[in-house]
């Protein structure tokens, strides 16, 4: 892109998500895993997914580092694992928008001593197929099912009371969230809910980097109101936000995940 050229404006429609994930990313990964015949262990599928990813600029708070993609990915997984382990014991660990389990399986391993029931929910059919095949190959029982964080009923999968629920770079695929996400998640009577998601917070209006990040969210039509929805629910007394850390970690300096932990009141 040339200086002065505007960023292309994208729309995160359902058809676009299906193209990007169901067909191209997870659908392509499924076909490639079948073609290579290396099996469906997490390591084999994860390796295929990382193929060709060399270095990245990772970001933690204000610090950016040029490092191997695999090293940054492992760090992010360890950080998420530590956060969720601190919330154990819990009846279940549930991820909404788990993809092929790139975060779910490493986190499940980090939590194995607490033995929560494992539930991985995903929007796309090919992602669910990968989750089921990996669970089978790893001989690790995982309930796999469908979810849509933007739908009135997020999932029809039975989730036990007292679970730890999380999202990681999936809620940001719903351009505009409503209080429905709060009602649906609270109805599951969770122990805690954690989002590792890009958030629009005051920094995005007040620094040059923040403005670039805001523009990046806009041009990709990523969600820009998750924090607002959560704060509104807190003002209404429905939830308590336990902690927020902006720009917690990311493998793209324009799209770091913030970390936000909340519980139903
Ligand atoms: C960047 S991937 C992240 C996958 C996984 N959470 C991880 O961290 O490895 C985004 C995932 O969000 C899913 N997704 C997109 N729209 C969604 C929606 N409305 N509800 C739930 N998940 C969605 C996609 O299918 C995809 O698997």
PDB file of C-alpha atoms and ligand atoms in Angstrom:
ATOM      1  CA  UNK A   1       0.000   0.000   0.000  1.00  0.00           C
ATOM      2  CA  UNK A   2       1.283   3.486  -0.880  1.00  0.00           C
ATOM      3  CA  UNK A   3       1.376   6.429   1.522  1.00  0.00           C
ATOM      4  CA  UNK A   4      -1.843   8.404   1.210  1.00  0.00           C
ATOM      5  CA  UNK A   5      -3.805   5.416  -0.067  1.00  0.00           C
ATOM      6  CA  UNK A   6      -6.767   4.581   2.144  1.00  0.00           C
ATOM      7  CA  UNK A   7      -7.111   1.203   3.839  1.00  0.00           C
ATOM      8  CA  UNK A   8      -9.554  -1.148   2.079  1.00  0.00           C
ATOM      9  CA  UNK A   9     -12.894  -1.286   3.902  1.00  0.00           C
ATOM     10  CA  UNK A  10     -13.960  -4.843   4.744  1.00  0.00           C
ATOM     11  CA  UNK A  11     -17.253  -6.177   6.118  1.00  0.00           C
ATOM     12  CA  UNK A  12     -17.381  -9.033   8.589  1.00  0.00           C
ATOM     13  CA  UNK A  13     -20.530 -10.608   7.196  1.00  0.00           C
ATOM     14  CA  UNK A  14     -21.394 -14.244   7.881  1.00  0.00           C
ATOM     15  CA  UNK A  15     -20.465 -15.076   4.255  1.00  0.00           C
ATOM     16  CA  UNK A  16     -17.067 -13.445   4.764  1.00  0.00           C
ATOM     17  CA  UNK A  17     -16.362 -15.454   7.953  1.00  0.00           C
ATOM     18  CA  UNK A  18     -17.388 -18.649   6.174  1.00  0.00           C
ATOM     19  CA  UNK A  19     -15.027 -17.814   3.284  1.00  0.00           C
ATOM     20  CA  UNK A  20     -12.128 -16.860   5.560  1.00  0.00           C
ATOM     21  CA  UNK A  21     -12.387 -19.620   8.142  1.00  0.00           C
ATOM     22  CA  UNK A  22     -14.725 -22.425   7.106  1.00  0.00           C
ATOM     23  CA  UNK A  23     -13.422 -22.624   3.549  1.00  0.00           C
ATOM     24  CA  UNK A  24      -9.931 -21.133   3.410  1.00  0.00           C
ATOM     25  CA  UNK A  25      -8.252 -21.388   6.836  1.00  0.00           C
ATOM     26  CA  UNK A  26      -9.764 -24.337   8.712  1.00  0.00           C
ATOM     27  CA  UNK A  27     -11.176 -26.013   5.569  1.00  0.00           C
ATOM     28  CA  UNK A  28      -7.748 -25.764   3.891  1.00  0.00           C
ATOM     29  CA  UNK A  29      -6.023 -27.038   7.041  1.00  0.00           C
ATOM     30  CA  UNK A  30      -8.350 -30.039   7.205  1.00  0.00           C
ATOM     31  CA  UNK A  31      -7.649 -30.922   3.558  1.00  0.00           C
ATOM     32  CA  UNK A  32      -3.917 -30.435   4.004  1.00  0.00           C
ATOM     33  CA  UNK A  33      -3.852 -32.608   7.149  1.00  0.00           C
ATOM     34  CA  UNK A  34      -5.681 -35.339   5.232  1.00  0.00           C
ATOM     35  CA  UNK A  35      -3.381 -34.979   2.223  1.00  0.00           C
ATOM     36  CA  UNK A  36      -0.107 -35.178   4.170  1.00  0.00           C
ATOM     37  CA  UNK A  37      -1.299 -38.216   6.141  1.00  0.00           C
ATOM     38  CA  UNK A  38       0.649 -37.141   9.243  1.00  0.00           C
ATOM     39  CA  UNK A  39      -2.374 -37.668  11.445  1.00  0.00           C
ATOM     40  CA  UNK A  40      -4.453 -35.355  13.571  1.00  0.00           C
ATOM     41  CA  UNK A  41      -2.426 -34.945  16.734  1.00  0.00           C
ATOM     42  CA  UNK A  42      -2.441 -31.354  17.929  1.00  0.00           C
ATOM     43  CA  UNK A  43       1.277 -31.026  17.128  1.00  0.00           C
ATOM     44  CA  UNK A  44       0.806 -32.243  13.532  1.00  0.00           C
ATOM     45  CA  UNK A  45      -2.121 -29.928  12.778  1.00  0.00           C
ATOM     46  CA  UNK A  46      -0.568 -26.985  14.592  1.00  0.00           C
ATOM     47  CA  UNK A  47       2.680 -27.427  12.656  1.00  0.00           C
ATOM     48  CA  UNK A  48       0.769 -27.359   9.363  1.00  0.00           C
ATOM     49  CA  UNK A  49      -1.054 -24.220  10.452  1.00  0.00           C
ATOM     50  CA  UNK A  50       2.232 -22.487  11.331  1.00  0.00           C
ATOM     51  CA  UNK A  51       3.905 -23.516   8.061  1.00  0.00           C
ATOM     52  CA  UNK A  52       5.428 -20.485   6.374  1.00  0.00           C
ATOM     53  CA  UNK A  53       4.982 -18.203   9.404  1.00  0.00           C
ATOM     54  CA  UNK A  54       8.448 -16.937  10.087  1.00  0.00           C
ATOM     55  CA  UNK A  55       8.845 -13.838  12.254  1.00  0.00           C
ATOM     56  CA  UNK A  56       6.392 -11.329  13.663  1.00  0.00           C
ATOM     57  CA  UNK A  57       6.352  -8.118  15.661  1.00  0.00           C
ATOM     58  CA  UNK A  58       4.830  -9.150  18.972  1.00  0.00           C
ATOM     59  CA  UNK A  59       3.522  -6.535  21.350  1.00  0.00           C
ATOM     60  CA  UNK A  60       3.095  -6.524  25.099  1.00  0.00           C
ATOM     61  CA  UNK A  61       1.901  -3.237  26.582  1.00  0.00           C
ATOM     62  CA  UNK A  62       4.122  -0.621  24.942  1.00  0.00           C
ATOM     63  CA  UNK A  63       6.958  -3.012  24.123  1.00  0.00           C
ATOM     64  CA  UNK A  64       7.297  -4.419  20.620  1.00  0.00           C
ATOM     65  CA  UNK A  65       9.670  -7.270  19.771  1.00  0.00           C
ATOM     66  CA  UNK A  66      10.741  -8.824  16.487  1.00  0.00           C
ATOM     67  CA  UNK A  67      10.728 -12.541  17.173  1.00  0.00           C
ATOM     68  CA  UNK A  68       9.991 -15.953  15.761  1.00  0.00           C
ATOM     69  CA  UNK A  69       6.302 -16.463  15.249  1.00  0.00           C
ATOM     70  CA  UNK A  70       6.451 -19.835  17.024  1.00  0.00           C
ATOM     71  CA  UNK A  71       8.164 -18.300  20.082  1.00  0.00           C
ATOM     72  CA  UNK A  72       5.561 -15.514  20.349  1.00  0.00           C
ATOM     73  CA  UNK A  73       2.743 -18.031  19.909  1.00  0.00           C
ATOM     74  CA  UNK A  74       4.108 -20.223  22.696  1.00  0.00           C
ATOM     75  CA  UNK A  75       4.389 -17.188  24.982  1.00  0.00           C
ATOM     76  CA  UNK A  76       0.791 -16.164  24.274  1.00  0.00           C
ATOM     77  CA  UNK A  77      -0.440 -19.692  24.986  1.00  0.00           C
ATOM     78  CA  UNK A  78       1.505 -19.795  28.266  1.00  0.00           C
ATOM     79  CA  UNK A  79       0.107 -16.405  29.309  1.00  0.00           C
ATOM     80  CA  UNK A  80      -3.490 -17.471  28.572  1.00  0.00           C
ATOM     81  CA  UNK A  81      -2.906 -20.817  30.324  1.00  0.00           C
ATOM     82  CA  UNK A  82      -1.638 -19.033  33.462  1.00  0.00           C
ATOM     83  CA  UNK A  83      -4.642 -16.686  33.535  1.00  0.00           C
ATOM     84  CA  UNK A  84      -7.149 -19.506  33.217  1.00  0.00           C
ATOM     85  CA  UNK A  85      -5.304 -21.771  35.660  1.00  0.00           C
ATOM     86  CA  UNK A  86      -5.655 -19.039  38.279  1.00  0.00           C
ATOM     87  CA  UNK A  87      -9.449 -19.420  37.949  1.00  0.00           C
ATOM     88  CA  UNK A  88      -9.443 -23.160  38.592  1.00  0.00           C
ATOM     89  CA  UNK A  89     -10.991 -25.272  40.007  1.00  0.00           C
ATOM     90  CA  UNK A  90     -14.044 -25.017  37.783  1.00  0.00           C
ATOM     91  CA  UNK A  91     -16.638 -27.471  36.512  1.00  0.00           C
ATOM     92  CA  UNK A  92     -15.609 -26.910  32.901  1.00  0.00           C
ATOM     93  CA  UNK A  93     -13.359 -24.939  30.606  1.00  0.00           C
ATOM     94  CA  UNK A  94     -15.326 -23.606  27.640  1.00  0.00           C
ATOM     95  CA  UNK A  95     -13.973 -21.698  24.668  1.00  0.00           C
ATOM     96  CA  UNK A  96     -16.314 -19.883  22.278  1.00  0.00           C
ATOM     97  CA  UNK A  97     -14.815 -19.603  18.779  1.00  0.00           C
ATOM     98  CA  UNK A  98     -12.057 -22.169  19.338  1.00  0.00           C
ATOM     99  CA  UNK A  99     -11.014 -22.589  15.684  1.00  0.00           C
ATOM    100  CA  UNK A 100      -9.043 -25.853  15.423  1.00  0.00           C
ATOM    101  CA  UNK A 101      -8.030 -25.529  19.077  1.00  0.00           C
ATOM    102  CA  UNK A 102      -4.806 -23.538  18.616  1.00  0.00           C
ATOM    103  CA  UNK A 103      -5.358 -22.007  22.049  1.00  0.00           C
ATOM    104  CA  UNK A 104      -7.767 -24.558  23.505  1.00  0.00           C
ATOM    105  CA  UNK A 105      -5.551 -27.662  23.486  1.00  0.00           C
ATOM    106  CA  UNK A 106      -2.417 -26.007  24.962  1.00  0.00           C
ATOM    107  CA  UNK A 107      -4.568 -24.363  27.664  1.00  0.00           C
ATOM    108  CA  UNK A 108      -6.349 -27.658  28.412  1.00  0.00           C
ATOM    109  CA  UNK A 109      -2.910 -29.221  28.895  1.00  0.00           C
ATOM    110  CA  UNK A 110      -1.907 -26.416  31.279  1.00  0.00           C
ATOM    111  CA  UNK A 111      -5.078 -27.084  33.314  1.00  0.00           C
ATOM    112  CA  UNK A 112      -4.858 -30.867  33.366  1.00  0.00           C
ATOM    113  CA  UNK A 113      -4.294 -31.132  37.137  1.00  0.00           C
ATOM    114  CA  UNK A 114      -7.630 -29.368  37.780  1.00  0.00           C
ATOM    115  CA  UNK A 115      -9.437 -31.740  35.380  1.00  0.00           C
ATOM    116  CA  UNK A 116     -12.263 -29.421  34.247  1.00  0.00           C
ATOM    117  CA  UNK A 117     -14.677 -30.857  31.684  1.00  0.00           C
ATOM    118  CA  UNK A 118     -13.426 -29.660  28.295  1.00  0.00           C
ATOM    119  CA  UNK A 119     -15.869 -27.969  25.906  1.00  0.00           C
ATOM    120  CA  UNK A 120     -14.665 -26.379  22.646  1.00  0.00           C
ATOM    121  CA  UNK A 121     -17.280 -24.494  20.635  1.00  0.00           C
ATOM    122  CA  UNK A 122     -16.712 -23.135  17.151  1.00  0.00           C
ATOM    123  CA  UNK A 123     -18.623 -21.212  14.492  1.00  0.00           C
ATOM    124  CA  UNK A 124     -17.365 -23.137  11.444  1.00  0.00           C
ATOM    125  CA  UNK A 125     -18.027 -26.724  10.446  1.00  0.00           C
ATOM    126  CA  UNK A 126     -14.416 -27.343   9.356  1.00  0.00           C
ATOM    127  CA  UNK A 127     -13.100 -25.946  12.664  1.00  0.00           C
ATOM    128  CA  UNK A 128     -15.416 -28.314  14.573  1.00  0.00           C
ATOM    129  CA  UNK A 129     -14.243 -31.236  12.439  1.00  0.00           C
ATOM    130  CA  UNK A 130     -10.613 -30.437  13.264  1.00  0.00           C
ATOM    131  CA  UNK A 131     -11.407 -30.083  16.984  1.00  0.00           C
ATOM    132  CA  UNK A 132     -13.139 -33.479  16.992  1.00  0.00           C
ATOM    133  CA  UNK A 133     -10.355 -35.188  15.061  1.00  0.00           C
ATOM    134  CA  UNK A 134      -7.622 -33.732  17.299  1.00  0.00           C
ATOM    135  CA  UNK A 135      -9.547 -34.692  20.444  1.00  0.00           C
ATOM    136  CA  UNK A 136      -9.806 -38.219  19.057  1.00  0.00           C
ATOM    137  CA  UNK A 137      -6.130 -38.449  18.064  1.00  0.00           C
ATOM    138  CA  UNK A 138      -5.011 -37.098  21.442  1.00  0.00           C
ATOM    139  CA  UNK A 139      -7.432 -39.424  23.276  1.00  0.00           C
ATOM    140  CA  UNK A 140      -8.515 -36.345  25.198  1.00  0.00           C
ATOM    141  CA  UNK A 141     -12.294 -36.194  25.621  1.00  0.00           C
ATOM    142  CA  UNK A 142     -13.553 -32.809  24.450  1.00  0.00           C
ATOM    143  CA  UNK A 143     -17.190 -31.906  23.838  1.00  0.00           C
ATOM    144  CA  UNK A 144     -17.236 -30.134  20.485  1.00  0.00           C
ATOM    145  CA  UNK A 145     -20.199 -28.063  19.364  1.00  0.00           C
ATOM    146  CA  UNK A 146     -21.411 -25.019  17.501  1.00  0.00           C
ATOM    147  CA  UNK A 147     -21.606 -21.449  18.733  1.00  0.00           C
ATOM    148  CA  UNK A 148     -22.295 -18.001  17.362  1.00  0.00           C
ATOM    149  CA  UNK A 149     -21.369 -15.125  19.655  1.00  0.00           C
ATOM    150  CA  UNK A 150     -23.570 -12.800  17.611  1.00  0.00           C
ATOM    151  CA  UNK A 151     -26.727 -14.939  17.726  1.00  0.00           C
ATOM    152  CA  UNK A 152     -29.595 -14.673  20.229  1.00  0.00           C
ATOM    153  CA  UNK A 153     -28.777 -18.196  21.487  1.00  0.00           C
ATOM    154  CA  UNK A 154     -24.979 -18.426  21.564  1.00  0.00           C
ATOM    155  CA  UNK A 155     -24.962 -22.216  21.813  1.00  0.00           C
ATOM    156  CA  UNK A 156     -27.274 -25.131  22.441  1.00  0.00           C
ATOM    157  CA  UNK A 157     -24.511 -27.272  23.988  1.00  0.00           C
ATOM    158  CA  UNK A 158     -25.132 -28.090  27.663  1.00  0.00           C
ATOM    159  CA  UNK A 159     -22.628 -26.302  29.884  1.00  0.00           C
ATOM    160  CA  UNK A 160     -22.461 -27.088  33.619  1.00  0.00           C
ATOM    161  CA  UNK A 161     -22.864 -24.282  36.185  1.00  0.00           C
ATOM    162  CA  UNK A 162     -19.593 -22.941  37.560  1.00  0.00           C
ATOM    163  CA  UNK A 163     -17.572 -23.151  34.331  1.00  0.00           C
ATOM    164  CA  UNK A 164     -14.790 -20.822  33.223  1.00  0.00           C
ATOM    165  CA  UNK A 165     -15.771 -19.415  29.835  1.00  0.00           C
ATOM    166  CA  UNK A 166     -13.353 -17.682  27.498  1.00  0.00           C
ATOM    167  CA  UNK A 167     -12.977 -16.147  24.058  1.00  0.00           C
ATOM    168  CA  UNK A 168      -9.718 -15.448  22.256  1.00  0.00           C
ATOM    169  CA  UNK A 169      -9.764 -13.368  19.079  1.00  0.00           C
ATOM    170  CA  UNK A 170     -13.281 -14.610  18.230  1.00  0.00           C
ATOM    171  CA  UNK A 171     -15.705 -12.041  19.727  1.00  0.00           C
ATOM    172  CA  UNK A 172     -13.939  -9.429  17.627  1.00  0.00           C
ATOM    173  CA  UNK A 173     -15.431 -11.109  14.529  1.00  0.00           C
ATOM    174  CA  UNK A 174     -18.856  -9.807  15.563  1.00  0.00           C
ATOM    175  CA  UNK A 175     -18.765  -6.153  14.444  1.00  0.00           C
ATOM    176  CA  UNK A 176     -21.492  -5.008  16.847  1.00  0.00           C
ATOM    177  CA  UNK A 177     -22.292  -6.953  19.998  1.00  0.00           C
ATOM    178  CA  UNK A 178     -25.444  -6.406  22.042  1.00  0.00           C
ATOM    179  CA  UNK A 179     -26.456  -7.065  25.665  1.00  0.00           C
ATOM    180  CA  UNK A 180     -27.530 -10.446  24.361  1.00  0.00           C
ATOM    181  CA  UNK A 181     -23.981 -11.792  24.781  1.00  0.00           C
ATOM    182  CA  UNK A 182     -24.144 -10.849  28.474  1.00  0.00           C
ATOM    183  CA  UNK A 183     -27.588 -12.427  28.970  1.00  0.00           C
ATOM    184  CA  UNK A 184     -26.519 -15.622  27.179  1.00  0.00           C
ATOM    185  CA  UNK A 185     -23.248 -15.991  29.071  1.00  0.00           C
ATOM    186  CA  UNK A 186     -24.806 -15.117  32.465  1.00  0.00           C
ATOM    187  CA  UNK A 187     -27.560 -17.699  31.842  1.00  0.00           C
ATOM    188  CA  UNK A 188     -24.812 -20.367  31.886  1.00  0.00           C
ATOM    189  CA  UNK A 189     -24.075 -19.411  35.533  1.00  0.00           C
ATOM    190  CA  UNK A 190     -20.310 -19.304  34.973  1.00  0.00           C
ATOM    191  CA  UNK A 191     -17.640 -19.015  37.637  1.00  0.00           C
ATOM    192  CA  UNK A 192     -15.882 -16.404  35.489  1.00  0.00           C
ATOM    193  CA  UNK A 193     -15.714 -15.151  31.917  1.00  0.00           C
ATOM    194  CA  UNK A 194     -12.454 -14.041  30.315  1.00  0.00           C
ATOM    195  CA  UNK A 195     -11.996 -12.308  26.976  1.00  0.00           C
ATOM    196  CA  UNK A 196      -8.617 -12.133  25.268  1.00  0.00           C
ATOM    197  CA  UNK A 197      -9.810  -9.754  22.583  1.00  0.00           C
ATOM    198  CA  UNK A 198      -8.884  -6.460  20.935  1.00  0.00           C
ATOM    199  CA  UNK A 199     -10.765  -3.768  22.861  1.00  0.00           C
ATOM    200  CA  UNK A 200     -11.566  -0.163  22.108  1.00  0.00           C
ATOM    201  CA  UNK A 201     -10.438   1.724  25.196  1.00  0.00           C
ATOM    202  CA  UNK A 202      -9.340   5.350  25.833  1.00  0.00           C
ATOM    203  CA  UNK A 203      -5.771   4.786  24.554  1.00  0.00           C
ATOM    204  CA  UNK A 204      -7.200   4.267  21.077  1.00  0.00           C
ATOM    205  CA  UNK A 205      -8.345   7.863  20.988  1.00  0.00           C
ATOM    206  CA  UNK A 206      -5.342   9.498  22.598  1.00  0.00           C
ATOM    207  CA  UNK A 207      -2.081   8.199  21.097  1.00  0.00           C
ATOM    208  CA  UNK A 208      -0.797   7.861  17.533  1.00  0.00           C
ATOM    209  CA  UNK A 209      -0.469   4.093  17.896  1.00  0.00           C
ATOM    210  CA  UNK A 210      -3.930   4.009  19.431  1.00  0.00           C
ATOM    211  CA  UNK A 211      -5.412   5.907  16.504  1.00  0.00           C
ATOM    212  CA  UNK A 212      -3.756   3.513  14.042  1.00  0.00           C
ATOM    213  CA  UNK A 213      -5.158   0.568  15.966  1.00  0.00           C
ATOM    214  CA  UNK A 214      -8.622   2.087  15.985  1.00  0.00           C
ATOM    215  CA  UNK A 215      -8.436   2.672  12.230  1.00  0.00           C
ATOM    216  CA  UNK A 216      -7.291  -0.937  11.756  1.00  0.00           C
ATOM    217  CA  UNK A 217     -10.314  -2.218  13.720  1.00  0.00           C
ATOM    218  CA  UNK A 218     -12.611  -0.019  11.643  1.00  0.00           C
ATOM    219  CA  UNK A 219     -11.221  -0.928   8.242  1.00  0.00           C
ATOM    220  CA  UNK A 220     -11.427  -4.658   9.037  1.00  0.00           C
ATOM    221  CA  UNK A 221     -14.867  -4.242  10.587  1.00  0.00           C
ATOM    222  CA  UNK A 222     -13.675  -5.895  13.799  1.00  0.00           C
ATOM    223  CA  UNK A 223     -15.763  -5.433  16.922  1.00  0.00           C
ATOM    224  CA  UNK A 224     -15.504  -2.028  18.545  1.00  0.00           C
ATOM    225  CA  UNK A 225     -18.057  -2.189  21.359  1.00  0.00           C
ATOM    226  CA  UNK A 226     -17.220  -5.198  23.579  1.00  0.00           C
ATOM    227  CA  UNK A 227     -15.870  -3.041  26.410  1.00  0.00           C
ATOM    228  CA  UNK A 228     -18.864  -0.680  26.111  1.00  0.00           C
ATOM    229  CA  UNK A 229     -21.297  -3.630  26.315  1.00  0.00           C
ATOM    230  CA  UNK A 230     -19.518  -4.976  29.403  1.00  0.00           C
ATOM    231  CA  UNK A 231     -19.407  -1.585  31.128  1.00  0.00           C
ATOM    232  CA  UNK A 232     -23.100  -1.036  30.427  1.00  0.00           C
ATOM    233  CA  UNK A 233     -23.897  -4.444  31.962  1.00  0.00           C
ATOM    234  CA  UNK A 234     -21.811  -3.535  34.994  1.00  0.00           C
ATOM    235  CA  UNK A 235     -23.643  -0.216  35.424  1.00  0.00           C
ATOM    236  CA  UNK A 236     -26.927  -2.145  35.246  1.00  0.00           C
ATOM    237  CA  UNK A 237     -25.667  -4.407  38.057  1.00  0.00           C
ATOM    238  CA  UNK A 238     -25.701  -7.583  35.964  1.00  0.00           C
ATOM    239  CA  UNK A 239     -21.957  -8.273  36.030  1.00  0.00           C
ATOM    240  CA  UNK A 240     -18.826  -7.235  37.883  1.00  0.00           C
ATOM    241  CA  UNK A 241     -15.710  -6.494  35.840  1.00  0.00           C
ATOM    242  CA  UNK A 242     -12.883  -7.957  37.905  1.00  0.00           C
ATOM    243  CA  UNK A 243      -9.927  -6.742  35.844  1.00  0.00           C
ATOM    244  CA  UNK A 244      -8.994  -5.178  32.519  1.00  0.00           C
ATOM    245  CA  UNK A 245      -5.520  -5.004  31.033  1.00  0.00           C
ATOM    246  CA  UNK A 246      -5.270  -3.097  27.784  1.00  0.00           C
ATOM    247  CA  UNK A 247      -2.905  -4.279  25.029  1.00  0.00           C
ATOM    248  CA  UNK A 248      -2.041  -7.392  26.978  1.00  0.00           C
ATOM    249  CA  UNK A 249      -0.364  -9.334  24.170  1.00  0.00           C
ATOM    250  CA  UNK A 250      -0.492  -9.718  20.412  1.00  0.00           C
ATOM    251  CA  UNK A 251       1.309 -11.039  17.373  1.00  0.00           C
ATOM    252  CA  UNK A 252       0.233  -8.049  15.308  1.00  0.00           C
ATOM    253  CA  UNK A 253       1.092  -4.650  16.809  1.00  0.00           C
ATOM    254  CA  UNK A 254      -2.054  -3.183  15.281  1.00  0.00           C
ATOM    255  CA  UNK A 255      -4.260  -5.822  16.876  1.00  0.00           C
ATOM    256  CA  UNK A 256      -3.164  -6.739  20.403  1.00  0.00           C
ATOM    257  CA  UNK A 257      -5.526  -8.646  22.669  1.00  0.00           C
ATOM    258  CA  UNK A 258      -6.573  -6.926  25.852  1.00  0.00           C
ATOM    259  CA  UNK A 259      -7.540  -9.128  28.791  1.00  0.00           C
ATOM    260  CA  UNK A 260     -10.836  -8.626  30.578  1.00  0.00           C
ATOM    261  CA  UNK A 261     -12.198 -10.819  33.371  1.00  0.00           C
ATOM    262  CA  UNK A 262     -15.767 -10.584  34.640  1.00  0.00           C
ATOM    263  CA  UNK A 263     -18.324 -12.496  36.657  1.00  0.00           C
ATOM    264  CA  UNK A 264     -22.091 -12.484  36.879  1.00  0.00           C
ATOM    265  CA  UNK A 265     -23.512 -10.775  39.970  1.00  0.00           C
TER     266      UNK A 265
HETATM  267  C1  LIG B   1      -8.528 -15.872  14.898  1.00  0.00           C
HETATM  268  S1  LIG B   1      -9.474 -17.336  15.052  1.00  0.00           S
HETATM  269  C2  LIG B   1      -9.174 -17.709  16.755  1.00  0.00           C
HETATM  270  C3  LIG B   1      -9.313 -19.164  17.087  1.00  0.00           C
HETATM  271  C4  LIG B   1      -8.981 -19.521  18.542  1.00  0.00           C
HETATM  272  N1  LIG B   1      -9.790 -18.777  19.459  1.00  0.00           N
HETATM  273  C5  LIG B   1      -7.518 -19.314  18.850  1.00  0.00           C
HETATM  274  O1  LIG B   1      -7.208 -18.369  19.584  1.00  0.00           O
HETATM  275  O2  LIG B   1      -6.693 -20.090  18.368  1.00  0.00           O
HETATM  276  C6  LIG B   1     -11.117 -16.697  15.074  1.00  0.00           C
HETATM  277  C7  LIG B   1     -12.193 -17.748  15.263  1.00  0.00           C
HETATM  278  O3  LIG B   1     -13.428 -17.073  15.552  1.00  0.00           O
HETATM  279  C8  LIG B   1     -14.449 -17.802  14.927  1.00  0.00           C
HETATM  280  N2  LIG B   1     -15.641 -16.950  14.794  1.00  0.00           N
HETATM  281  C9  LIG B   1     -15.940 -16.070  13.807  1.00  0.00           C
HETATM  282  N3  LIG B   1     -17.163 -15.550  14.005  1.00  0.00           N
HETATM  283  C10 LIG B   1     -17.649 -16.086  15.151  1.00  0.00           C
HETATM  284  C11 LIG B   1     -18.870 -15.965  15.873  1.00  0.00           C
HETATM  285  N4  LIG B   1     -19.863 -15.175  15.444  1.00  0.00           N
HETATM  286  N5  LIG B   1     -19.038 -16.688  16.996  1.00  0.00           N
HETATM  287  C12 LIG B   1     -18.036 -17.513  17.443  1.00  0.00           C
HETATM  288  N6  LIG B   1     -16.866 -17.677  16.792  1.00  0.00           N
HETATM  289  C13 LIG B   1     -16.675 -16.981  15.663  1.00  0.00           C
HETATM  290  C14 LIG B   1     -13.842 -18.205  13.593  1.00  0.00           C
HETATM  291  O4  LIG B   1     -14.553 -19.251  12.975  1.00  0.00           O
HETATM  292  C15 LIG B   1     -12.445 -18.598  14.027  1.00  0.00           C
HETATM  293  O5  LIG B   1     -12.365 -19.956  14.351  1.00  0.00           O
END
